[in-house]
Amino acid sequence: MKTLQTRFTCIEEQGNFFLSLWPHRFDYIWAEQTAPSEKPVWQTESRHPLSDRLIVQGGFLYGVRFGRTTKYVLIDIDQGSRYHPAADPQALRRIQNALEPLGLPSCIMVTSSYSGGLHLYFPFNQPQVSWEIALGVTTLLHNAGLTCASGQLEVFPNPRKFSAPGTNKISLYAAHRLPLQAGSYILNSDLEPIYSSQERFAELWHHTSGHNTIDSQLLKQTLKSARRQEYQVTIKAEKFLNDLNAEIEPGWTGPGLTNRLLGRIAMRSYVFGHVLYAQAPLVGEVLVTDIVRVARELPGFYEWSNHVHEIEEKAKDWARAVEQSHYYPYGVNRVPKAPVISGLSTYNEEKAKQAREKIRVAIATLLDEGQLPITVKERFIMLTKRFAIGGPTLYKNKDLWHPNYLREANSREIPPAPPVNLEMTSGHERFEALSPESHPSLLVAEGCNPLLRKGGGDRDEADRQLEVCNAESVQLSLVQIREAIATAQSQRRQHQAQTAAAHCQMKQQVAQQAMVDRMKGYLASEDPILMGEALRWLRSHPEHRELLL
C-alpha cells in the first residue's frame, strides 16, 4: 500500500519535453503581458515554484533561474548591443568560435521578445555545476575580446558571487525569460524567424545537445586561471600556494606522512579552496569533506596511510585547527576571533590539560609497577605503544616524562617548562608544531653521557647514543614526579573544597535575601497576622531591624 506524500508539489504535464527543459522553478520571475513597444515590469515570486500549467496557460510572462546544476547556457544580446548582428555581422561567429573549444559548437537562436534582442541557447546532455560553467563561459568570452556586461552580452547562469562566511545572505542566479512567449521566435541560420512551437524547440534542443559535449579538462584549467584573476592573487600568495601544491600533489610516498599531508591539505583548502575550485570559502563540514576528498584522491593514500579508517576524524581535527588559527580565506575580510572569556578554557586548552594529565597518570602507573624505562627511547616507545600517547603530545610535554628535562629542572630548582601554546605561535610555526614530521627526533639523548665502545657489535651510532643516561638523575626524576603528582592532587582537593564552600555561601546569601524580601512584603501588607509574623522574625534577627524604618 502506497503512503500519501506529505510534500505539496505542482501538477506535472506528462510527456511535455519543452517544460522538462526548465527543472528549476523556484524564485521565478513574472510580468504582465505588455504591448510590443513597452518593457515588462518583472517581479520575483518566492512563495511557491512555477507550475507547468501556469506556463501553458500563458496569462503572464514568465522566467526562471538556475539551481546547483544546469544542462544549458544562455547568452543574451540586446538589440542595442555592439555584438548584435545589426551592429556587427561577425559577432555571433566570434561568440561560437570562443565557446567551441569548450565543447559548445552548436546553439539554438531565438528572438527574446518584440525588442529584437537575441537569446542563444547552448544545451548539453551532461549536467554541469552552474557556477563553474558560468565562470568558464564568461572567461572564454573575455579571452576572445568580448565584454560580458548588462545590455551588451550577458551569460546565464551568471558567475554568482559567494556570500561571506557567517552571513545569512543568499545570492540567487539571475533569471531569464522563457522562450517562445510573446515576440519570441526561432531563427534559422540566416537569422530569419521560422515557424515556432514548443515541440519544434524541444526537437532542436535534443538535436543540438547531441553535438555539445563539455571538455571537463579545459573547463577545469579555465576555472583555475579565472579564479586567480578574479581574486588578483599576489606574488606572495602565489608562492605560498605553489609551496603547498609542491608538498601535497606527490601524495603518500611512504608511511608516516598522514599528519603532515592532512595539515597542508587543510591549509590549502581553507585559504585557497574558493580561489581554485569552490564557489565560496570552505568552512565547517564543507571544509572537512574537501580535506577527505583531496586526501583520498592523492597517490599512495590507500597504500601507505595507516589512517584510512579514521580519515574523517583526522580531517575534523585539522579543519578545527586551521579555522582557529590566524589564517583566513584569501581575499575575504578577516573576522576577528572571538576573545576568550576569563575563567573559561578554550577547546585547545582543555585538550592540552587532558593530554598532560594522561601523561602524568601513565608515569605514575609505571612508577607504581616499577616498570618506568631508564632510556629515552624505551620510555618514548612505552608511552606511545602502551598508553597511546601521540609523539607530538610527548614533544610538547617533555617536562613530564623526559629524563633530561626532569634532571635539569631538579638541578636548577625551577618549575618544568610549560607546554607549547599554539595560540602564541605565528606564521608557519603553528602548523609546524602540529605536524610530527617537522619536529626534531624525540629519541635524541641530548645531555646524556653516551657509553662509547669500540667495536660495540652491530648497533648503529644512533642506538649507541640512546644507550644510557645518568642513572642518578633518573632516580631524582622519579622522586620529582611523585612529588609533583602529590602536589597536584592536594591542590585539586583544596580547589574543590574552596569551590564547594563558595557555592554553599552563595546559596545561603540568596536564601537570606529571599527571606528579607518576604518580610518586607509582610510589613507592607498591613495585614495583622502577616505583620505579627514579620515582627517575631525581626526579634530573632535584630540585624535586620532597619526594615521597620
Coordinates of N, CA, C and O in Angstrom, one line a residue, residues 252 258 292 296 300-314:
W252 N 51.3 10.4 -0.9 CA 52.0 9.5 0.0 C 53.1 8.7 -0.7 O 52.8 8.0 -1.7
T258 N 50.8 11.0 7.0 CA 49.4 11.4 7.1 C 49.2 12.7 7.8 O 48.5 13.6 7.2
V292 N 38.9 15.4 3.1 CA 38.8 14.0 2.9 C 38.9 13.6 1.4 O 39.6 12.7 1.0
R296 N 41.9 11.3 -0.3 CA 41.6 10.1 -1.0 C 42.0 10.1 -2.4 O 42.3 9.0 -3.0
G300 N 49.0 7.1 -3.4 CA 49.6 6.3 -2.3 C 48.8 6.4 -1.0 O 49.2 5.8 0.0
F301 N 47.6 7.0 -1.1 CA 46.8 7.1 0.2 C 46.4 5.8 0.7 O 46.7 5.5 1.9
Y302 N 45.8 4.9 -0.1 CA 45.4 3.6 0.4 C 46.6 2.6 0.6 O 46.4 1.7 1.3
E303 N 47.7 2.9 -0.1 CA 48.8 2.0 0.0 C 49.6 2.3 1.3 O 50.1 1.4 1.9
W304 N 49.8 3.6 1.6 CA 50.8 3.9 2.7 C 50.1 4.5 4.0 O 50.7 4.4 5.1
S305 N 49.0 5.1 3.9 CA 48.4 5.7 5.0 C 47.8 4.7 6.0 O 47.1 3.8 5.6
N306 N 48.1 4.8 7.3 CA 47.6 3.9 8.3 C 46.4 4.4 8.9 O 45.9 3.9 9.9
H307 N 45.8 5.5 8.4 CA 44.6 6.2 9.0 C 43.5 6.2 8.0 O 42.6 7.1 8.1
V308 N 43.4 5.2 7.1 CA 42.3 5.2 6.1 C 41.0 5.1 6.8 O 40.0 5.7 6.4
H309 N 40.9 4.3 7.9 CA 39.7 4.0 8.5 C 39.2 5.2 9.4 O 38.1 5.2 9.8
E310 N 40.1 6.1 9.7 CA 39.8 7.2 10.6 C 40.1 8.6 9.9 O 40.3 9.6 10.6
I311 N 40.0 8.6 8.6 CA 40.4 9.8 7.9 C 39.5 11.0 8.2 O 39.8 12.1 8.2
E312 N 38.2 10.7 8.4 CA 37.2 11.7 8.7 C 37.5 12.4 10.0 O 37.4 13.6 10.1
E313 N 37.8 11.6 11.0 CA 38.1 12.2 12.3 C 39.4 13.0 12.3 O 39.5 14.1 12.8
K314 N 40.4 12.5 11.5 CA 41.6 13.3 11.4 C 41.4 14.6 10.7 O 41.9 15.7 11.0

